[in-house]
mmCIF file of C-alpha atoms and ligand atoms in Angstrom:
data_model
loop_
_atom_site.group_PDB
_atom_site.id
_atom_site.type_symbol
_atom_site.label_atom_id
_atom_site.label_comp_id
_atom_site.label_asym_id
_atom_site.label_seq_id
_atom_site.Cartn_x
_atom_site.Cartn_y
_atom_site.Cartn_z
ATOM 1 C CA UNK A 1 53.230 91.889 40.332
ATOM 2 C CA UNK A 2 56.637 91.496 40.078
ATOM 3 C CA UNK A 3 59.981 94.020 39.790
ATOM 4 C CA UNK A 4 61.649 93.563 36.464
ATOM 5 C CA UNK A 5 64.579 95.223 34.967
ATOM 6 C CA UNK A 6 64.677 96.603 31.371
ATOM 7 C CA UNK A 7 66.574 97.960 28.658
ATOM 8 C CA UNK A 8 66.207 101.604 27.187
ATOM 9 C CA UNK A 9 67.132 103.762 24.490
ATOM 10 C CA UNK A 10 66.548 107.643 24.190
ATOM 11 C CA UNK A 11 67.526 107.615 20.988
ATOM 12 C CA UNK A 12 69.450 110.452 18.615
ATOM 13 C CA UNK A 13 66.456 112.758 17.390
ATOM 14 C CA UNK A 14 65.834 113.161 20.919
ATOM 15 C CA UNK A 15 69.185 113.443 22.688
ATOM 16 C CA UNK A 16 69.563 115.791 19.654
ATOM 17 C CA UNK A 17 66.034 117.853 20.839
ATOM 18 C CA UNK A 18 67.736 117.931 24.346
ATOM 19 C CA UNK A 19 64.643 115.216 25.788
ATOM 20 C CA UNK A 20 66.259 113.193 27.553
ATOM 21 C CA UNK A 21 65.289 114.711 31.164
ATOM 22 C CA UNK A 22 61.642 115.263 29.802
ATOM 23 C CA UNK A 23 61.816 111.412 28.976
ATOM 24 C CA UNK A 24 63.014 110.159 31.888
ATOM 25 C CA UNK A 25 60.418 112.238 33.977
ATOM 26 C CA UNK A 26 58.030 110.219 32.317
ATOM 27 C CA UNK A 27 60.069 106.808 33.521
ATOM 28 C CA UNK A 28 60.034 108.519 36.856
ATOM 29 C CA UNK A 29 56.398 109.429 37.457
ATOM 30 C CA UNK A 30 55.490 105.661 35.982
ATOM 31 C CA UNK A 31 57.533 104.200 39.321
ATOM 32 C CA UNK A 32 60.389 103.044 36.755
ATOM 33 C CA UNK A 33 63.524 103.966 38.443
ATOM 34 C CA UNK A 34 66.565 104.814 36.397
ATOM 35 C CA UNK A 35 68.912 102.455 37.850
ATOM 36 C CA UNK A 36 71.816 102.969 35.477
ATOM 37 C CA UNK A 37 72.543 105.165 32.760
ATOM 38 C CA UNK A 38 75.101 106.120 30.189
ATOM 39 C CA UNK A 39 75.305 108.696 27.104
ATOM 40 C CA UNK A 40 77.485 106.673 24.212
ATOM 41 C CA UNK A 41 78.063 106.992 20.703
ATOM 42 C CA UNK A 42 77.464 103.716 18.571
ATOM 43 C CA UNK A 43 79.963 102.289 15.997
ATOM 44 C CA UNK A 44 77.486 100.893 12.868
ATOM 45 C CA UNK A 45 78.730 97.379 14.240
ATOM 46 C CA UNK A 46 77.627 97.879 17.765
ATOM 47 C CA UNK A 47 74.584 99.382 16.288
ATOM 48 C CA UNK A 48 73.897 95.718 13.734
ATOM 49 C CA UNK A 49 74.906 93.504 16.499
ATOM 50 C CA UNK A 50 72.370 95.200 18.859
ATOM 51 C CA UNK A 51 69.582 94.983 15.981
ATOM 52 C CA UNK A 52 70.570 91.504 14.667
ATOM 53 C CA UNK A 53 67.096 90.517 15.166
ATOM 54 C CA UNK A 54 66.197 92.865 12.265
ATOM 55 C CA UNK A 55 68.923 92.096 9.866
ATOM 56 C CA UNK A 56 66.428 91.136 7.193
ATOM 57 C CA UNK A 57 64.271 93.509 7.443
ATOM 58 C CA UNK A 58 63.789 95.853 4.746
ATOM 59 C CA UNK A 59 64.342 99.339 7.377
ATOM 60 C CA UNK A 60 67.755 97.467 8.414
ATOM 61 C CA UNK A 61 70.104 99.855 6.737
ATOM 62 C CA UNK A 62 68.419 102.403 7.383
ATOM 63 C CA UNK A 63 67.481 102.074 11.281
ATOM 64 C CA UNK A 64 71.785 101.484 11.921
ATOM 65 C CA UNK A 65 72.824 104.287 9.737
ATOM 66 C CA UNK A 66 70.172 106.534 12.359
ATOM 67 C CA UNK A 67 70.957 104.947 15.416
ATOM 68 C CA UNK A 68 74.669 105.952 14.831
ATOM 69 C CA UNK A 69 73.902 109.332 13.934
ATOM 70 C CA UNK A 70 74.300 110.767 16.990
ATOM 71 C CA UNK A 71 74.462 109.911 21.142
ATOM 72 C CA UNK A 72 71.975 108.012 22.784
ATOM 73 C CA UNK A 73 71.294 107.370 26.423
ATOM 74 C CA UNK A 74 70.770 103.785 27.215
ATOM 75 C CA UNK A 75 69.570 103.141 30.885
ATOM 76 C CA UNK A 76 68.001 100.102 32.760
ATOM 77 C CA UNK A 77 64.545 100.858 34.343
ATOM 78 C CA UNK A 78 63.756 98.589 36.899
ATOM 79 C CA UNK A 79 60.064 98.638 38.550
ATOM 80 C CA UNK A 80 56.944 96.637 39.134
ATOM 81 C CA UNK A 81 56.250 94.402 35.273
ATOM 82 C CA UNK A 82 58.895 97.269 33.931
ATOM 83 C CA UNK A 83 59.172 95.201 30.067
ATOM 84 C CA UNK A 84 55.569 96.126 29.970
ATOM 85 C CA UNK A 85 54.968 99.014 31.595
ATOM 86 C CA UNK A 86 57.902 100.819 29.699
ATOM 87 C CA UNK A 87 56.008 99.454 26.515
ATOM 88 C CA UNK A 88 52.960 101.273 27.501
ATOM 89 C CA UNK A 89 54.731 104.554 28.293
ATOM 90 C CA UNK A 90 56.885 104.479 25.092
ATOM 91 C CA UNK A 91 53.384 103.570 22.702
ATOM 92 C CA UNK A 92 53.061 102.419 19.555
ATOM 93 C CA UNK A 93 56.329 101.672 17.065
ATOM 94 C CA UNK A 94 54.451 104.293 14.475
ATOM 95 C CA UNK A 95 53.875 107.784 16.515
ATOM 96 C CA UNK A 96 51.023 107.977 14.625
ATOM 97 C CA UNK A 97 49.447 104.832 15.920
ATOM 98 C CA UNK A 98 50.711 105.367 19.322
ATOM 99 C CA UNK A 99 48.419 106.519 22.078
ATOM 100 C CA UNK A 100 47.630 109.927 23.522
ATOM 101 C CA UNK A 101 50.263 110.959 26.311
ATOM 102 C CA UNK A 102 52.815 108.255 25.370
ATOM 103 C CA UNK A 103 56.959 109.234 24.623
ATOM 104 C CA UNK A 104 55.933 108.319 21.137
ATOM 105 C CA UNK A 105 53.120 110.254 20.673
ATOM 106 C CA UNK A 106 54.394 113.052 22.278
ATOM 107 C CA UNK A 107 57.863 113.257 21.058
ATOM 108 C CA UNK A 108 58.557 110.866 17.884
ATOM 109 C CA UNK A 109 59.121 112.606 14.469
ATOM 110 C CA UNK A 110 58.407 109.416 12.736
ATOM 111 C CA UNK A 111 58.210 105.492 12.289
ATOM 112 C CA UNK A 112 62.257 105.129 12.191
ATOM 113 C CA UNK A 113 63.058 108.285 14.745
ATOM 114 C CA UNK A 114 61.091 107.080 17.615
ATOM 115 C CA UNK A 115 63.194 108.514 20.384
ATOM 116 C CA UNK A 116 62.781 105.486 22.358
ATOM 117 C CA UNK A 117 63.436 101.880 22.562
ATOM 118 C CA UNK A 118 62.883 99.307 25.098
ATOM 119 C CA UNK A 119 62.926 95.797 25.541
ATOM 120 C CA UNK A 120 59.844 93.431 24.285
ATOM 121 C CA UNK A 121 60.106 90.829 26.603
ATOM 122 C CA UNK A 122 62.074 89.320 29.788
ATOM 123 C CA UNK A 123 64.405 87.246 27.889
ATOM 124 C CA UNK A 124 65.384 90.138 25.541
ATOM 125 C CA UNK A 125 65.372 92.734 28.833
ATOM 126 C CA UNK A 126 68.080 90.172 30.261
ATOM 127 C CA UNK A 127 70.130 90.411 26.637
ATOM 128 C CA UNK A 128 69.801 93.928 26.022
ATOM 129 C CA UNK A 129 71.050 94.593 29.798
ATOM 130 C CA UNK A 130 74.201 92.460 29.471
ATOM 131 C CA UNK A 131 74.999 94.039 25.857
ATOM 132 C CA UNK A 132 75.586 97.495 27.305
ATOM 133 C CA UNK A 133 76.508 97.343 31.021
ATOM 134 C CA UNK A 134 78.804 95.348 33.014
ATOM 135 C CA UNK A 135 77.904 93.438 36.122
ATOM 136 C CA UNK A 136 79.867 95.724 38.195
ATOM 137 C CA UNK A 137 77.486 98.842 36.631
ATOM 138 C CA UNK A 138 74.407 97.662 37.619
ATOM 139 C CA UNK A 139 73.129 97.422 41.253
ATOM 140 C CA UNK A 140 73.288 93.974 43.069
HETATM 141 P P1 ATP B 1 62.066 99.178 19.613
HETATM 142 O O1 ATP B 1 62.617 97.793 19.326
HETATM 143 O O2 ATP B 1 62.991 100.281 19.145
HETATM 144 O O3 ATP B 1 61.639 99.336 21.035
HETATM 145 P P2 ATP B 1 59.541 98.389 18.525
HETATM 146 O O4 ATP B 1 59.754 97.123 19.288
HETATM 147 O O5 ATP B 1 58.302 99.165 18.759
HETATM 148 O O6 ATP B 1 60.758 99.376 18.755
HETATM 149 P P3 ATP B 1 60.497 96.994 16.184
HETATM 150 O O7 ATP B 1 59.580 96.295 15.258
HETATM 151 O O8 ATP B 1 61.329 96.190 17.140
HETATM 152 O O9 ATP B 1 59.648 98.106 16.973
HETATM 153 O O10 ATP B 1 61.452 97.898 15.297
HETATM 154 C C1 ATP B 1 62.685 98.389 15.811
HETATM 155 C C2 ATP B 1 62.867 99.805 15.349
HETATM 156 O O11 ATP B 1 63.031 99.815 13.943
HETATM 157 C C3 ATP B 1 61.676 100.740 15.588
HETATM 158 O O12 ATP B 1 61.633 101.286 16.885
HETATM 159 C C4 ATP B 1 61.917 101.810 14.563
HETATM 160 O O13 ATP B 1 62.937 102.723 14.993
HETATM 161 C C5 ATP B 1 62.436 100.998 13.388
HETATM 162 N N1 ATP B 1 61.343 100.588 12.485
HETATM 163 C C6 ATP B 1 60.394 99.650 12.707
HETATM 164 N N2 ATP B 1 59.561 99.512 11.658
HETATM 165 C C7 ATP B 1 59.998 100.406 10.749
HETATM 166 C C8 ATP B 1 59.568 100.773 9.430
HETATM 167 N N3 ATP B 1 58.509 100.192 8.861
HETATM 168 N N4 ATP B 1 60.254 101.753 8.795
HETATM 169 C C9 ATP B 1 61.336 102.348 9.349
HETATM 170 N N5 ATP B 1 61.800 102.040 10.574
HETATM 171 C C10 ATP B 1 61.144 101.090 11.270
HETATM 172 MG MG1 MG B 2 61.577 95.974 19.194
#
C-alpha cells in the first residue's frame, strides 16, 4: 500500500446538477481526502492542452467544446493507491458499462458527460496535478 495523489474532475453536467458535494462524499467515504480544490471555467485551449492525449481521436471536438461548457471542480485526492482506487469509484468510461454504485453509474448521462475524470496512472496523476495547481496550493 502506498499514499498517492491524484487528479480530478467533476465535470459540467454535474456541477450543472449541483453534485459536486454528493461526489465528493463518495471520495470521502473511499478514505480519498480532498486535499485541494478549485471551481474554474476552462478556455477551449486550456481544455485541448489538458486533453492533448486525445487530439486524434474522433470525440476530440466534441469532448473540449463540453468540457468548456460550463464550471468544473478539479481537486487532488490523495489516499492509500488513490490513481486506482479513484478509478474504481468513478467506473467504467461508458455509464452503461460501469459498475453498480460507481459516480458513473450513478450519476453519468452518457459516454461524453461522465461527470468525472481522474487520472489513469502515476505519471499522468503527477502531470495532471502540476497543470492546474501551483506548488504553493497543494500541501507539502
Ligand atoms: P477520463 O480521462 O475523463 O477519466 P477515461 O479515462 O475513462 O475518462 P478516456 O478514454 O481517457 O476515458 O476518454 C476521456 C474522456 O473522453 C471520457 O471520460 C469521455 O468524457 C470522453 N469519451 C471517451 N470515449 C468517448 C466516445 N466514444 N464518445 C464520446 N466521448 C468519449
Ligand atoms: Mg482518461
Amino acid at each position: 500500500m502506498v499514499v498517492q495523489r491524484t487528479l480530478s474532475i467533476i465535470k459540467p453536467d454535474a456541477t450543472r446538477r449541483d453534485l459536486t458535494g454528493q461526489i465528493n462524499q463518495r471520495f470521502e467515504d473511499a478514505g480519498l481526502r480532498i486535499i485541494a480544490q478549485k471551481r474554474i471555467r476552462l478556455s477551449r485551449e486550456q481544455a485541448e492542452a489538458f486533453y492533448d492525449v486525445h487530439k486524434t481521436r474522433p470525440f476530440f471536438n466534441d469532448l473540449c467544446t463540453f468540457m468548456i461548457s460550463g464550471p468544473i471542480v478539479v481537486q487532488v485526492l490523495e489516499g492509500e493507491n488513490a490513481v486506482t482506487e479513484n478509478r474504481d469509484i468513478m467506473g467504467a468510461t461508458d455509464p452503461q458499462d460501469a459498475r453498480e454504485g460507481t459516480i458513473r453509474r450513478d450519476f453519468a448521462e452518457s459516454i461524453e458527460a461522465n461527470s468525472v475524470h481522474g487520472s489513469d496512472s502515476e505519471k499522468t496523476a503527477e502531470l495532471e496535478v502540476a497543470f492546474f495547481f501551483s506548488k504553493i496550493e497543494l500541501l507539502q
